[in-house]
């Protein structure tokens, strides 16, 4: 089943609501960079995001080095951004 992509207006609304996120991959994704006090703090955050991802059945792409975590959200079924990404970004932001 195909998932609808966000419209340009919906993408603008998403970024207004979550200004720490930015458009990536030619508008097909959003990304955010996080920095923590140390590796343990970053790892705890990643574990919390992993539990959110499971509960939302929507899994981020991410990268971690020591105290830095980079998260990219996109919906492969939509071929770009969808409401799933907006919901996941809001849930991740709520962790902080």
Coordinates of N, CA and C in Angstrom, one line a residue:
X1 N 0.8 -1.2 0.0 CA 0.0 0.0 0.0 C 0.9 1.2 0.0
X2 N 0.6 2.2 -0.8 CA 1.3 3.4 -1.0 C 0.9 4.4 0.1
X3 N 1.9 5.1 0.6 CA 1.7 6.1 1.7 C 1.9 7.5 1.0
X4 N 0.9 8.4 1.2 CA 1.0 9.7 0.5 C 2.1 10.5 1.0
X5 N 2.8 11.2 0.1 CA 3.9 12.2 0.5 C 3.2 13.4 1.0
X6 N 4.0 14.1 1.9 CA 3.5 15.4 2.3 C 3.6 16.4 1.2
X7 N 2.7 17.3 1.1 CA 2.7 18.4 0.2 C 3.8 19.4 0.6
X8 N 4.1 20.4 -0.3 CA 5.0 21.4 0.1 C 4.5 22.2 1.3
X9 N 3.3 22.5 1.3 CA 2.7 23.2 2.4 C 2.8 22.4 3.7
X10 N 2.6 21.1 3.7 CA 2.7 20.3 4.8 C 4.1 20.2 5.3
X11 N 5.1 20.2 4.4 CA 6.5 20.2 4.8 C 6.8 21.5 5.5
X12 N 6.3 22.6 5.0 CA 6.6 23.9 5.6 C 6.0 23.9 7.0
X13 N 4.8 23.3 7.2 CA 4.2 23.3 8.5 C 5.0 22.4 9.5
X14 N 5.5 21.3 8.9 CA 6.4 20.4 9.7 C 7.6 21.1 10.2
X15 N 8.3 21.8 9.3 CA 9.5 22.5 9.7 C 9.3 23.7 10.7
X16 N 8.1 24.3 10.5 CA 7.7 25.4 11.4 C 7.5 24.9 12.8
X17 N 6.8 23.7 12.9 CA 6.6 23.1 14.2 C 7.8 22.5 14.8
X18 N 8.8 22.1 14.0 CA 10.0 21.5 14.5 C 11.2 22.1 13.8
X19 N 11.5 23.3 14.3 CA 12.6 24.1 13.6 C 14.0 23.5 13.7
X20 N 14.2 22.5 14.6 CA 15.5 21.9 14.7 C 15.8 20.9 13.6
X21 N 14.8 20.5 12.9 CA 14.9 19.6 11.8 C 15.1 20.4 10.5
X22 N 15.8 19.8 9.6 CA 16.0 20.5 8.3 C 15.7 19.5 7.2
X23 N 15.4 20.0 6.0 CA 15.2 19.2 4.8 C 16.5 18.6 4.4
X24 N 16.4 17.4 3.9 CA 17.6 16.7 3.4 C 17.2 15.9 2.2
X25 N 18.2 15.4 1.5 CA 18.0 14.5 0.4 C 17.0 15.1 -0.7
X26 N 17.3 16.3 -1.0 CA 16.5 17.0 -2.1 C 15.0 17.0 -1.7
X27 N 14.7 17.2 -0.4 CA 13.3 17.3 0.0 C 12.6 16.0 0.3
X28 N 13.4 14.9 0.2 CA 12.8 13.6 0.4 C 12.9 13.1 1.9
X29 N 13.6 13.9 2.8 CA 13.8 13.5 4.1 C 14.0 14.7 5.0
X30 N 13.9 14.5 6.3 CA 14.3 15.5 7.3 C 15.4 14.9 8.2
X31 N 16.3 15.8 8.7 CA 17.3 15.3 9.6 C 17.5 16.3 10.7
X32 N 18.1 15.7 11.8 CA 18.4 16.6 12.9 C 19.7 16.0 13.6
X33 N 20.5 16.9 14.1 CA 21.7 16.5 14.8 C 21.6 16.8 16.3
X34 N 22.0 15.8 17.1 CA 21.9 16.0 18.5 C 23.3 15.8 19.1
X35 N 23.6 16.5 20.2 CA 24.8 16.4 20.9 C 24.6 16.2 22.4
X36 N 25.2 15.2 23.0 CA 25.0 14.9 24.4 C 26.3 15.1 25.2
X37 N 26.3 14.9 26.5 CA 27.4 15.1 27.3 C 28.5 14.0 27.1
X38 N 28.1 12.8 26.8 CA 29.0 11.7 26.6 C 28.3 10.6 25.8
X39 N 29.0 9.5 25.6 CA 28.5 8.4 24.8 C 27.3 7.8 25.5
X40 N 27.4 7.6 26.8 CA 26.3 7.0 27.6 C 25.0 7.8 27.4
X41 N 25.0 9.1 27.4 CA 23.8 9.9 27.2 C 23.3 9.7 25.8
X42 N 24.2 9.7 24.9 CA 23.8 9.5 23.5 C 23.1 8.1 23.3
X43 N 23.7 7.1 23.9 CA 23.2 5.7 23.8 C 21.8 5.6 24.5
X44 N 21.6 6.2 25.6 CA 20.3 6.2 26.3 C 19.3 6.8 25.4
X45 N 19.6 8.0 24.8 CA 18.7 8.6 23.8 C 18.4 7.7 22.7
X46 N 19.4 7.1 22.1 CA 19.1 6.2 21.0 C 18.2 5.0 21.4
X47 N 18.4 4.5 22.6 CA 17.5 3.4 23.0 C 16.1 3.9 23.2
X48 N 15.9 5.1 23.7 CA 14.6 5.7 23.8 C 13.9 5.9 22.4
X49 N 14.7 6.4 21.5 CA 14.2 6.5 20.1 C 13.9 5.2 19.5
X50 N 14.7 4.2 19.7 CA 14.4 2.8 19.2 C 13.1 2.3 19.7
X51 N 12.8 2.5 21.0 CA 11.5 2.1 21.5 C 10.3 2.8 20.9
X52 N 10.5 4.2 20.7 CA 9.5 4.9 20.0 C 9.3 4.4 18.5
X53 N 10.4 4.1 17.9 CA 10.3 3.6 16.5 C 9.5 2.3 16.4
X54 N 9.8 1.5 17.4 CA 9.0 0.2 17.4 C 7.5 0.5 17.6
X55 N 7.2 1.3 18.5 CA 5.8 1.6 18.8 C 5.1 2.3 17.7
X56 N 5.8 3.1 16.9 CA 5.3 3.8 15.7 C 5.4 3.0 14.4
X57 N 6.1 1.9 14.5 CA 6.4 1.1 13.3 C 7.0 1.9 12.2
X58 N 7.9 2.8 12.6 CA 8.6 3.7 11.7 C 10.0 3.9 12.2
X59 N 11.0 3.5 11.4 CA 12.3 3.4 11.9 C 13.3 4.4 11.3
X60 N 14.0 5.2 12.1 CA 14.9 6.2 11.5 C 16.2 5.6 11.0
X61 N 16.8 6.4 10.1 CA 18.2 6.1 9.8 C 19.0 7.0 10.7
X62 N 20.1 6.4 11.3 CA 20.9 7.2 12.2 C 22.3 6.9 12.1
X63 N 23.1 7.8 12.7 CA 24.5 7.7 12.7 C 25.0 8.2 14.1
X64 N 25.9 7.5 14.7 CA 26.4 7.9 16.1 C 27.9 7.8 16.1
X65 N 28.5 8.8 16.6 CA 29.9 8.9 17.0 C 30.0 9.5 18.4
X66 N 30.5 8.8 19.3 CA 30.7 9.2 20.7 C 29.4 9.9 21.2
X67 N 29.4 11.3 21.4 CA 28.3 12.0 22.0 C 27.3 12.6 20.9
X68 N 27.6 12.3 19.7 CA 26.8 12.9 18.6 C 25.8 11.8 18.0
X69 N 24.6 12.2 17.7 CA 23.6 11.4 17.0 C 23.0 12.2 15.9
X70 N 23.0 11.6 14.7 CA 22.3 12.2 13.6 C 21.2 11.3 13.2
X71 N 20.0 11.9 13.1 CA 18.8 11.1 12.7 C 18.2 11.6 11.4
X72 N 17.9 10.7 10.5 CA 17.2 11.1 9.2 C 15.9 10.3 9.2
X73 N 14.9 11.0 8.9 CA 13.5 10.4 8.7 C 13.1 10.6 7.3
X74 N 12.6 9.5 6.7 CA 11.9 9.4 5.4 C 11.0 8.2 5.4
X75 N 10.1 8.2 4.5 CA 9.1 7.1 4.4 C 9.4 6.5 3.0
X76 N 10.0 5.3 3.1 CA 10.4 4.7 1.8 C 9.1 4.3 1.0
X77 N 8.0 3.9 1.7 CA 6.8 3.6 1.0 C 6.2 4.7 0.3
X78 N 6.5 6.0 0.7 CA 6.0 7.2 0.1 C 7.0 7.8 -0.9
X79 N 8.2 7.3 -0.9 CA 9.2 7.9 -1.8 C 9.6 9.2 -1.3
X80 N 9.4 9.5 0.0 CA 9.8 10.8 0.5 C 9.1 11.0 1.9
X81 N 8.9 12.3 2.2 CA 8.3 12.6 3.5 C 6.8 12.3 3.6
X82 N 6.4 11.8 4.7 CA 5.0 11.5 4.9 C 4.6 11.9 6.3
X83 N 3.3 11.8 6.7 CA 2.8 12.1 8.0 C 3.6 11.2 9.0
X84 N 4.0 10.0 8.7 CA 4.7 9.2 9.6 C 6.0 9.9 10.1
X85 N 6.7 10.6 9.2 CA 7.9 11.3 9.6 C 7.6 12.5 10.5
X86 N 6.5 13.2 10.2 CA 6.1 14.3 11.1 C 5.8 13.8 12.5
X87 N 5.0 12.7 12.6 CA 4.7 12.1 13.9 C 6.0 11.7 14.6
X88 N 6.9 11.0 13.9 CA 8.1 10.5 14.5 C 9.0 11.7 15.0
X89 N 9.1 12.7 14.2 CA 9.9 13.9 14.6 C 9.3 14.5 15.9
X90 N 8.0 14.6 16.0 CA 7.4 15.2 17.2 C 7.7 14.3 18.4
X91 N 7.6 13.0 18.2 CA 7.8 12.1 19.3 C 9.3 12.1 19.8
X92 N 10.2 12.2 18.8 CA 11.6 12.4 19.2 C 11.9 13.7 19.9
X93 N 11.3 14.8 19.4 CA 11.5 16.1 20.1 C 10.9 16.0 21.5
X94 N 9.8 15.3 21.7 CA 9.2 15.2 23.0 C 10.1 14.5 24.1
X95 N 11.1 13.7 23.6 CA 12.0 13.1 24.5 C 13.0 14.0 25.1
X96 N 13.2 15.2 24.5 CA 14.3 16.1 25.0 C 13.7 17.1 26.0

